[in-house]
mmCIF file of C-alpha atoms and ligand atoms in Angstrom:
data_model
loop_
_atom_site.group_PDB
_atom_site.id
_atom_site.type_symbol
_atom_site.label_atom_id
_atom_site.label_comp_id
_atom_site.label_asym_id
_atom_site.label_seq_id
_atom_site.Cartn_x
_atom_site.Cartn_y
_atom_site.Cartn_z
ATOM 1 C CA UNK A 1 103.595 90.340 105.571
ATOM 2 C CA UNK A 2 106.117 93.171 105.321
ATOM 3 C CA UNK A 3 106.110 95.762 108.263
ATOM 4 C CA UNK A 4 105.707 99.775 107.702
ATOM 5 C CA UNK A 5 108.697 101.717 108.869
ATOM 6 C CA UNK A 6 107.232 104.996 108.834
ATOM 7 C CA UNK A 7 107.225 107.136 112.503
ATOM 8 C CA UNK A 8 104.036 109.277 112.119
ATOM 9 C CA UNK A 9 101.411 108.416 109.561
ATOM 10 C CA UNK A 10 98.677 111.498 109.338
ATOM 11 C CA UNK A 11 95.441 110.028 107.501
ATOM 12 C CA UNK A 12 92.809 112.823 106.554
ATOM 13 C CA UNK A 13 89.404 111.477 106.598
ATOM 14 C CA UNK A 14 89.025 109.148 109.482
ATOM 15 C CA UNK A 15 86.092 107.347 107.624
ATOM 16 C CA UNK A 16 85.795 103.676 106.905
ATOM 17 C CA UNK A 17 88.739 103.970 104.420
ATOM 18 C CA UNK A 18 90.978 105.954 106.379
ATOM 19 C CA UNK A 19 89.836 103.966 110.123
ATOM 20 C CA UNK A 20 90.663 100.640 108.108
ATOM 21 C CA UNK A 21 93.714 101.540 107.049
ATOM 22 C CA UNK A 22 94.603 102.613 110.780
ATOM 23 C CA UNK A 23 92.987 99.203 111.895
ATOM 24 C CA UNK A 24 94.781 97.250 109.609
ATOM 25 C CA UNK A 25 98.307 98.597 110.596
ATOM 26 C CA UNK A 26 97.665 98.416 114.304
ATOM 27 C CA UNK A 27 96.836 94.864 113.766
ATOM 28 C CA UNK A 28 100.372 94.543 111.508
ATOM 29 C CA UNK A 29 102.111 95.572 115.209
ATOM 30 C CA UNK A 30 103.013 98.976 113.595
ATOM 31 C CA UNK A 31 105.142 100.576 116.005
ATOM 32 C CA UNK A 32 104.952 104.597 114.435
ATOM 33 C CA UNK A 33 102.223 107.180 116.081
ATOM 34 C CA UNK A 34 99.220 107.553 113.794
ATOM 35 C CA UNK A 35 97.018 110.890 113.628
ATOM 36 C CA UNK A 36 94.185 112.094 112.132
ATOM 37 C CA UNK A 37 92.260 114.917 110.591
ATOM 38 C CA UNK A 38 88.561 115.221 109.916
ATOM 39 C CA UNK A 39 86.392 117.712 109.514
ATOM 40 C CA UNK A 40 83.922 115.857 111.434
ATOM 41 C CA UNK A 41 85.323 115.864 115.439
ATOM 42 C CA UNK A 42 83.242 112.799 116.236
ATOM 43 C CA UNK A 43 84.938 110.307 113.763
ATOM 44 C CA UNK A 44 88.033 111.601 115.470
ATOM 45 C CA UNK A 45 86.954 110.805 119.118
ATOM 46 C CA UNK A 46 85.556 107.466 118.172
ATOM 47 C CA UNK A 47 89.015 106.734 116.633
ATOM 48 C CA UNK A 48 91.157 107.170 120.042
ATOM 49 C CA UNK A 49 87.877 105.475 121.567
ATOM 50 C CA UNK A 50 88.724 102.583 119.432
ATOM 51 C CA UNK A 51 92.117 102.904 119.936
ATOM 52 C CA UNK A 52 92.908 103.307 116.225
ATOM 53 C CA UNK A 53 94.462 106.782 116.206
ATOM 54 C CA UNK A 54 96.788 108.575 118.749
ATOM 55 C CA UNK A 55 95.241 112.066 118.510
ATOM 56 C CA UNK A 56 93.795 114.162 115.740
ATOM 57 C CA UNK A 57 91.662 117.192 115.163
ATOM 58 C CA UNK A 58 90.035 119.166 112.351
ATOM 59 C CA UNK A 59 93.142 121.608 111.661
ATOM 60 C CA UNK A 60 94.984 119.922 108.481
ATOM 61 C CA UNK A 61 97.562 122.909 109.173
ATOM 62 C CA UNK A 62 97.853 121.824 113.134
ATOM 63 C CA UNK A 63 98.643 118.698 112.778
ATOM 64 C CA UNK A 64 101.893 118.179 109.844
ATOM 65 C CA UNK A 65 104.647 118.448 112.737
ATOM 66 C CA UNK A 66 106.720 115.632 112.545
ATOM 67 C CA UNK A 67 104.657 113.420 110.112
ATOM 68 C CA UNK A 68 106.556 111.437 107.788
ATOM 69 C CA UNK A 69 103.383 110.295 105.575
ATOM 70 C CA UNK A 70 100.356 111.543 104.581
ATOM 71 C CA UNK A 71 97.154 109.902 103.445
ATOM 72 C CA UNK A 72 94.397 111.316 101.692
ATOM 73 C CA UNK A 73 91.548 109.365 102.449
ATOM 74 C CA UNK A 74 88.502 112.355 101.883
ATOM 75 C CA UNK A 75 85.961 111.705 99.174
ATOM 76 C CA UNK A 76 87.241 112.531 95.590
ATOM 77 C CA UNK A 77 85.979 116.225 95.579
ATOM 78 C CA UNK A 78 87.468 117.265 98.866
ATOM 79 C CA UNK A 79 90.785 116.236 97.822
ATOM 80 C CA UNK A 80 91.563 119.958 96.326
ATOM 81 C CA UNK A 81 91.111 121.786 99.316
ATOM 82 C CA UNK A 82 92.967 119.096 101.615
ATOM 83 C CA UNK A 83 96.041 119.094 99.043
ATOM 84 C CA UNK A 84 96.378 122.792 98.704
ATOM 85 C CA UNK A 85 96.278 123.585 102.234
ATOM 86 C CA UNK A 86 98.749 120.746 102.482
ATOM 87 C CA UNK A 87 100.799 122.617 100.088
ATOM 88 C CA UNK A 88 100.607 125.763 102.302
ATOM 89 C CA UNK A 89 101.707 124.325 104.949
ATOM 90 C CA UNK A 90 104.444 121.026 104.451
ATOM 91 C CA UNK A 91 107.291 123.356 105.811
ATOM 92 C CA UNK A 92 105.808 122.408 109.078
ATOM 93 C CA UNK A 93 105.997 118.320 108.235
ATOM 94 C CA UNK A 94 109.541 116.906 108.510
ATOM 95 C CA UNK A 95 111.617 116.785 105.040
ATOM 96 C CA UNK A 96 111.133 113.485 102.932
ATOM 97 C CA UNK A 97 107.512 113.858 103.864
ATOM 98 C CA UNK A 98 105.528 111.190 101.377
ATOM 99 C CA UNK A 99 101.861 112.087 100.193
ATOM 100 C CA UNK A 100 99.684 109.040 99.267
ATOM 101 C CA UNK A 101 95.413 108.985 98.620
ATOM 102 C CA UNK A 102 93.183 106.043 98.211
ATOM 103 C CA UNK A 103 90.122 108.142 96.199
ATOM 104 C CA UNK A 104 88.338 105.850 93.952
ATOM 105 C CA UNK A 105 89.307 108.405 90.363
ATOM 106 C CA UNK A 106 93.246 109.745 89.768
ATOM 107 C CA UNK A 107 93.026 111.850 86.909
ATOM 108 C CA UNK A 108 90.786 114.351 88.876
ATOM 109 C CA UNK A 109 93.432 114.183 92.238
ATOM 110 C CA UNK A 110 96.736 114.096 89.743
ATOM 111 C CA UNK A 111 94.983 117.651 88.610
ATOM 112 C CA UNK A 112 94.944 118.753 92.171
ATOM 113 C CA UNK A 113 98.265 118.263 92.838
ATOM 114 C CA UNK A 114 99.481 119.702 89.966
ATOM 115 C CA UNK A 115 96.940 123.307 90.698
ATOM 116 C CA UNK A 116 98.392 122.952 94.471
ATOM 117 C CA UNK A 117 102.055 122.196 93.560
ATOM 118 C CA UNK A 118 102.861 123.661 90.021
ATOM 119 C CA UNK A 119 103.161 119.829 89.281
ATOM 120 C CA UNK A 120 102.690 116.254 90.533
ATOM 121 C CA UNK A 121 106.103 116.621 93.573
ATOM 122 C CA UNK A 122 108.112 113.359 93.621
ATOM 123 C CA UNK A 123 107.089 112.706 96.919
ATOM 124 C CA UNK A 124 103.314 112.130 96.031
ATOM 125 C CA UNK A 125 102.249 108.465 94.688
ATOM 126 C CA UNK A 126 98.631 108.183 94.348
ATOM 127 C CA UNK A 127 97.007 105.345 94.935
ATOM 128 C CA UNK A 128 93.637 103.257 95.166
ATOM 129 C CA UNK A 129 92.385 100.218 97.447
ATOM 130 C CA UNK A 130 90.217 98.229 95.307
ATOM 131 C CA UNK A 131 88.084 97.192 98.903
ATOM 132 C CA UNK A 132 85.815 98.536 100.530
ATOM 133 C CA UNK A 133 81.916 98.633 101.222
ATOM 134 C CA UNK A 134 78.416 100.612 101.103
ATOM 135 C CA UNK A 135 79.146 101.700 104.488
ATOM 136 C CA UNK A 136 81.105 104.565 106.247
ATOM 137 C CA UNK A 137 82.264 106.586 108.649
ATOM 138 C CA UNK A 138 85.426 105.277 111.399
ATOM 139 C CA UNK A 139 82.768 103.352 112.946
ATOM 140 C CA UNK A 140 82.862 100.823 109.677
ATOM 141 C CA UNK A 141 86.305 100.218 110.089
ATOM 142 C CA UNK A 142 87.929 96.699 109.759
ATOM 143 C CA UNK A 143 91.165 95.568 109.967
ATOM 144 C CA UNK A 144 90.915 93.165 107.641
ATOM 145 C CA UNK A 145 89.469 94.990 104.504
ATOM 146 C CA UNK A 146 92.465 95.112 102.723
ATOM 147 C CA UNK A 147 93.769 91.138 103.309
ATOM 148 C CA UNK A 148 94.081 89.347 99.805
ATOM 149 C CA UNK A 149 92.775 92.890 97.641
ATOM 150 C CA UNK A 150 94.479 94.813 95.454
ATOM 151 C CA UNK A 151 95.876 98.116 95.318
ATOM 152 C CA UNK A 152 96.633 99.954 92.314
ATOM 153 C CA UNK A 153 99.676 103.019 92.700
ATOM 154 C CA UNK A 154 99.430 105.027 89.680
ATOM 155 C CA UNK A 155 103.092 106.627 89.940
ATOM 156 C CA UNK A 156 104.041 109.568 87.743
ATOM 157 C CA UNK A 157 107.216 108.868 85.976
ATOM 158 C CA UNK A 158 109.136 111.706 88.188
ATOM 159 C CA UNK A 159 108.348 109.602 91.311
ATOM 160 C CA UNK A 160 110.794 109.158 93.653
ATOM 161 C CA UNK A 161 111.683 105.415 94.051
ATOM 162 C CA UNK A 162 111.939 105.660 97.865
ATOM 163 C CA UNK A 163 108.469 107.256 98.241
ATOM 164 C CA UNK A 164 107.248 104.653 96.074
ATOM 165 C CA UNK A 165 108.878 101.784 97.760
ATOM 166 C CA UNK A 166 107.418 103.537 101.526
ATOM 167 C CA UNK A 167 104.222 103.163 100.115
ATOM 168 C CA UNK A 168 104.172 99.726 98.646
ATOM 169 C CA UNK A 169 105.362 98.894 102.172
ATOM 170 C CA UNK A 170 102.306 100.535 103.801
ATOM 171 C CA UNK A 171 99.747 98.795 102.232
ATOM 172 C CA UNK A 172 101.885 95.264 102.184
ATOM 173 C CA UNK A 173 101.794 95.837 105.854
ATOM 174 C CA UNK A 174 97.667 95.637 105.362
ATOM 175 C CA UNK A 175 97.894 92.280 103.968
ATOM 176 C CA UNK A 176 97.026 94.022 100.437
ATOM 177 C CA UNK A 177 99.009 93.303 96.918
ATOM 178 C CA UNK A 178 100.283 95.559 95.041
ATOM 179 C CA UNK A 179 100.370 96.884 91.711
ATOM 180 C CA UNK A 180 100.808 99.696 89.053
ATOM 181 C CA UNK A 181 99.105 101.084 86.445
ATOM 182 C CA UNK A 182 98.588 104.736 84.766
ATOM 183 C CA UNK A 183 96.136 106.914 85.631
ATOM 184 C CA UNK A 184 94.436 107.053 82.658
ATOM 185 C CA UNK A 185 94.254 103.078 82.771
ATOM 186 C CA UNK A 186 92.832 103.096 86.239
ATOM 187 C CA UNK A 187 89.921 105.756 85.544
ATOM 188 C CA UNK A 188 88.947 103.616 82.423
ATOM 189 C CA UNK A 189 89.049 100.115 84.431
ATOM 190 C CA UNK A 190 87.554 101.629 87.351
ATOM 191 C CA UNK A 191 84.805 103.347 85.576
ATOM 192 C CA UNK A 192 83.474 99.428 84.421
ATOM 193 C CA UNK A 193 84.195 97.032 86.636
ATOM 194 C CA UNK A 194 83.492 99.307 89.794
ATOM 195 C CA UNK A 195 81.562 102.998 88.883
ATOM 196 C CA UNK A 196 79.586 101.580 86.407
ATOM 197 C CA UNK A 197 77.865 98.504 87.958
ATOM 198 C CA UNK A 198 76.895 101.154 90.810
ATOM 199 C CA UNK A 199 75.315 103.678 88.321
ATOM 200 C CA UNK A 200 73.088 100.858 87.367
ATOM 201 C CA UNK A 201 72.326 99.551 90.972
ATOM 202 C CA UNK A 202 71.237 103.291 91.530
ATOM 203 C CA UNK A 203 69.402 103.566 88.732
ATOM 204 C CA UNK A 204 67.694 100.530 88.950
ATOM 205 C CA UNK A 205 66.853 101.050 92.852
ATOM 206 C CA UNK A 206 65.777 104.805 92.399
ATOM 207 C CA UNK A 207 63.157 103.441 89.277
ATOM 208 C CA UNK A 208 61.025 100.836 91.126
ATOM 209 C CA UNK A 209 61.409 103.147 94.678
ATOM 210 C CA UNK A 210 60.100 106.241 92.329
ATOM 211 C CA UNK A 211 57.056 103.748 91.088
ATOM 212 C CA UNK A 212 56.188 102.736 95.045
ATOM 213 C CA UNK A 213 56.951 105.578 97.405
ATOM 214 C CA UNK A 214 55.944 103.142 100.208
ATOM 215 C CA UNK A 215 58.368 100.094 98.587
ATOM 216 C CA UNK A 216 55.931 97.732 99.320
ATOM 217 C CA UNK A 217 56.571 95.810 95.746
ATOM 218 C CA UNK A 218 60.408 95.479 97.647
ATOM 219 C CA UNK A 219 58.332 92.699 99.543
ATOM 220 C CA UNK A 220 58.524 90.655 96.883
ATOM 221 C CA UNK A 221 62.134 90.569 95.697
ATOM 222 C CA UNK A 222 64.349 87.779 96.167
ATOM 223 C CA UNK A 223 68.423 88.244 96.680
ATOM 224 C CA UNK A 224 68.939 89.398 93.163
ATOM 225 C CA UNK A 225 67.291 92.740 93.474
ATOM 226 C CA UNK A 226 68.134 92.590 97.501
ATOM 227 C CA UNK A 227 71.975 92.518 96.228
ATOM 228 C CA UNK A 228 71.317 95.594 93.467
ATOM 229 C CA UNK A 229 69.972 97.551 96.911
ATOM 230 C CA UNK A 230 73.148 97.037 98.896
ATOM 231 C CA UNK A 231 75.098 98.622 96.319
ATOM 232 C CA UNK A 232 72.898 101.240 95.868
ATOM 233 C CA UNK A 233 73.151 101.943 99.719
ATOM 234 C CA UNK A 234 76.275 103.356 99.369
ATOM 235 C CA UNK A 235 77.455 107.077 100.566
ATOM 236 C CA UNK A 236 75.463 109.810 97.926
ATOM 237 C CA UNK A 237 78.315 112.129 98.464
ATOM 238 C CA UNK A 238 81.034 109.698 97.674
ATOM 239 C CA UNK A 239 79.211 108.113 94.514
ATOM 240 C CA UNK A 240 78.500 111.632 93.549
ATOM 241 C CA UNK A 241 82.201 113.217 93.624
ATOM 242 C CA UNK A 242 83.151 109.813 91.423
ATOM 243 C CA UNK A 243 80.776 110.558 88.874
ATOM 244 C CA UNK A 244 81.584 113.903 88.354
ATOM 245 C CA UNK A 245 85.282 113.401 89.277
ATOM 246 C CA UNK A 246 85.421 110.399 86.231
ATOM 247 C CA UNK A 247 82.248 111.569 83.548
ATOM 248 C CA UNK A 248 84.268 110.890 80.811
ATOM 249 C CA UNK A 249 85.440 107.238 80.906
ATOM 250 C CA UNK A 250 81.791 106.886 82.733
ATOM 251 C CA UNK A 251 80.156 107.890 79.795
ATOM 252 C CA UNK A 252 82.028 105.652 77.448
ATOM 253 C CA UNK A 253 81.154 102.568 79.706
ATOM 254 C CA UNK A 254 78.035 103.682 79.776
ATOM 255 C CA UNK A 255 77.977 104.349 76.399
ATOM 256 C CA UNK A 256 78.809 100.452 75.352
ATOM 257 C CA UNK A 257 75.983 99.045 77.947
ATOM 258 C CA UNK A 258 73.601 101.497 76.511
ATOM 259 C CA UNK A 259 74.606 99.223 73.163
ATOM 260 C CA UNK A 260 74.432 96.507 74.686
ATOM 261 C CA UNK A 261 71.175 96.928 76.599
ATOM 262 C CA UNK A 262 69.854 98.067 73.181
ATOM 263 C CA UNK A 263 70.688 94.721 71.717
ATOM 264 C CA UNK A 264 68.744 92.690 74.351
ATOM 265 C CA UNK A 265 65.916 94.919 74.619
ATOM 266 C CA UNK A 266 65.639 93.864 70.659
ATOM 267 C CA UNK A 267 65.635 90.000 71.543
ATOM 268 C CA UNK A 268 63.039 90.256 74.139
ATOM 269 C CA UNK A 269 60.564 92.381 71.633
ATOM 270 C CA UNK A 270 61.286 89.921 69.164
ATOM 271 C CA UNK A 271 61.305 86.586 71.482
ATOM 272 C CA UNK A 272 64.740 85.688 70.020
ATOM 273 C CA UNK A 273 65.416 82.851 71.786
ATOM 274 C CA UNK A 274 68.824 82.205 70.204
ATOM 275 C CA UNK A 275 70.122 85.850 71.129
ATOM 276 C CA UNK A 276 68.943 85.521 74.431
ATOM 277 C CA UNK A 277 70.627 82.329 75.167
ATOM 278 C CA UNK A 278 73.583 83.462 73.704
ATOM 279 C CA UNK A 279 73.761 86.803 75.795
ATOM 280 C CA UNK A 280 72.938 84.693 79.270
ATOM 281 C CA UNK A 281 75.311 82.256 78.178
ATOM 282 C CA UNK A 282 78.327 84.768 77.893
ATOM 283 C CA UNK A 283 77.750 86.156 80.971
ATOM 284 C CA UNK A 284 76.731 83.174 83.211
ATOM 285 C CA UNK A 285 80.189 81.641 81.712
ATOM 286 C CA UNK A 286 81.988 85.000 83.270
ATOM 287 C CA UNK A 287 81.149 84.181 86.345
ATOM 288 C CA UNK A 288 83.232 81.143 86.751
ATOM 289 C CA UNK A 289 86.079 84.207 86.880
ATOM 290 C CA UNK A 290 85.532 84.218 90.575
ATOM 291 C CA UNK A 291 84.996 80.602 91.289
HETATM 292 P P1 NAD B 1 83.734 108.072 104.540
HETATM 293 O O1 NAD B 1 82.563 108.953 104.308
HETATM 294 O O2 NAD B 1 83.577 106.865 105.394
HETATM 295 O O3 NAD B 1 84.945 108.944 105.130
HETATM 296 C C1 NAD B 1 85.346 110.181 104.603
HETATM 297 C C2 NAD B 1 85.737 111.074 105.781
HETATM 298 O O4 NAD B 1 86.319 112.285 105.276
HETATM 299 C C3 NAD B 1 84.548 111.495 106.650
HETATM 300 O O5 NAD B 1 84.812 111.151 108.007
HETATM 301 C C4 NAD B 1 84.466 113.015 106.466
HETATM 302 O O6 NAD B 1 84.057 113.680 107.655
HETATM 303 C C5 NAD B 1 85.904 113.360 106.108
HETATM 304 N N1 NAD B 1 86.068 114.602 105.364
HETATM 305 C C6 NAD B 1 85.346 115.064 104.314
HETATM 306 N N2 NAD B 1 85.862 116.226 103.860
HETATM 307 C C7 NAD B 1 86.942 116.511 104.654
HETATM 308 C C8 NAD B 1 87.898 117.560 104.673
HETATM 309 N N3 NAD B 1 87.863 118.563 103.781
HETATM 310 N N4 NAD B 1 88.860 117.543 105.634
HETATM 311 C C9 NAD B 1 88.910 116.529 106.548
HETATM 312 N N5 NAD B 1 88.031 115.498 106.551
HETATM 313 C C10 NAD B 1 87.061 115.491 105.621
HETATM 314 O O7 NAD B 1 84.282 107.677 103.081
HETATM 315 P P2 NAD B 1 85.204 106.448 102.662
HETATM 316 O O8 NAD B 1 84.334 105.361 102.165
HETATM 317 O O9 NAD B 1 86.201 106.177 103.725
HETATM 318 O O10 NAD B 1 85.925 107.065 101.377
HETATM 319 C C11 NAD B 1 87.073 107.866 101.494
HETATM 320 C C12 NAD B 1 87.820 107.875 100.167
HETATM 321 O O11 NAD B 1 88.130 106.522 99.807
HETATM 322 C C13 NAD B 1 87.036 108.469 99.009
HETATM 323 O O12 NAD B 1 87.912 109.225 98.190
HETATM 324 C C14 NAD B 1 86.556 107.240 98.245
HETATM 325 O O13 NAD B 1 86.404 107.529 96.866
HETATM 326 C C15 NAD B 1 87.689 106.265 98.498
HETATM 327 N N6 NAD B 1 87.340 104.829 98.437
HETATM 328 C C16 NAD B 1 86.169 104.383 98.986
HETATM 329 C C17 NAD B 1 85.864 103.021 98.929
HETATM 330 C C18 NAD B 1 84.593 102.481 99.541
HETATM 331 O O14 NAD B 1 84.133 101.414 99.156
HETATM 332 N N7 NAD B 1 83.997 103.158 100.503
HETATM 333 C C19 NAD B 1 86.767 102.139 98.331
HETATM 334 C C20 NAD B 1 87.971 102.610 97.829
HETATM 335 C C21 NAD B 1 88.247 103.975 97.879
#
């Protein structure tokens, strides 16, 4: 694993993205002093508790001396407030100053830099860890979240190589791989293989719980519907900032299950065995993906 360079790392949000990260790169041996800013005080005192962060507060303005990167690591909706008082404020931050996120949409964030900025700086990279879990908050936090996962950078083609390359060397230093795609790309993959599957957990959950205020028919579900409630356990305000953050490349995956639903709603009306087969088939085969 490669090592992060950087002297002063400031990560906004101290949650269970944000505290892993932290985790993670005082596992790595980074040598640099690590801060952090939340707007909750307690997820910063349990961070020096835990011995993951040096100090910190709830003053994004207080805190920019001297840092030499800054992660934004607040759910998706919070990021325009947190990058335009970072705009307000940088002169305090030393010069070369990079500005990474890891929020789970980019088109939405890539419009707040632009409304903070005038336009996406040189020094900002956006990024996303594709890791994480239905839990939160610093408490969560695990060093090893990001060992063996990916993380997509979604670069704008003004970006300055060496912010790009301080970056890449962050999350290497996590144990992650990296890679690169557009913006647009990543909202459209993210929205089906990640925002998508946890619409349906949600909506599936929220049906039978809406049926049985007292969930006893939950006593007689086996893993299958135990695993749909573990996704749907995740943070409301995060899930909800993603789905309004990424609505239209949501409703386009949505828009092909709907379909596809459709089509096997069809074959169980009409008993079509061969259809049904031939739909369970395709996607018990996908599985062997992760095998
Ligand atoms: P979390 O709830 O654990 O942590 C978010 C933290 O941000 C909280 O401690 C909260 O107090 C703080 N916060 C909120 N608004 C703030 C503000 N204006 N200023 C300072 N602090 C503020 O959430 P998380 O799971 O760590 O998610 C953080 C980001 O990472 C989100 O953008 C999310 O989309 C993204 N993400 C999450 C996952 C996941 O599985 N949890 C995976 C990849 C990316």
């Amino acid at each position: 694993r490669s090592s992060c360079q950087e002297s002063h790392l400031l990560i906004v949000g101290l949650g269970l993205i944000g505290g892993s990260l932290a985790a993670a790169l005082r596992q790595s041996g980074f040598k640099g002093h690590i801060s952090a800013c939340d707007s909750n005080a307690s997820e910063i005192a349990l961070g020096i508790d835990l011995g993951l962060i040096d100090h910190g507060g709830s003053q994004l303005a207080e805190l920019l001396d001297d840092v030499s990167m800054v992660i934004l690591a607040v759910p998706v909706l919070a990021m325009e407030s947190v990058m335009a008082t970072l705009a307000g404020s940088l002169h305090r931050a030393s010069k070369n100053v990079v500005i990474t996120d890891v929020g789970s949409t980019k088109a939405t964030i890539r419009d707040c830099a632009v409304r903070a900025f005038g336009e996406v700086p040189p020094s900002v990279v956006l990024g996303h860890p594709i890791a994480g879990s239905e839990k939160s908050g610093v408490a969560a936090a695990d060093p090893a979240l990001y060992i063996n996962h990916k993380v997509i950078l979604t670069p704008e083609p003004n970006v300055d190589a060496g912010a790009l390359a301080r970056v890449e060397a962050l999350w290497c230093a996590t144990g992650a791989d990296v890679l690169q795609m557009s913006v647009e790309r990543h909202d459209q993959v993210l929205a089906r293989t990640s925002h998508l599957p946890h619409l349906l957990a949600f909506s599936l959950v929220d049906t039978l719980a809406r049926q049985d205020e007292r969930l006893e028919i939950f006593r007689y579900a086996a893993g299958g519907f135990r695993d749909f409630t573990r996704i749907a356990g995740s943070d409301p305000v995060m899930w909800r900032d993603i789905f309004i953050a990424n609505r239209d490349a949501v409703l386009s995956s949505l828009d092909d299950f709907e379909a596809g639903l459709a089509r096997l709603r069809k074959a169980v009306e009409s008993g079509d065995s061969d259809a049904l087969i031939a739909t369970f088939d395709r996607a018990s085969h996908a599985r062997h993906y992760f095998d």
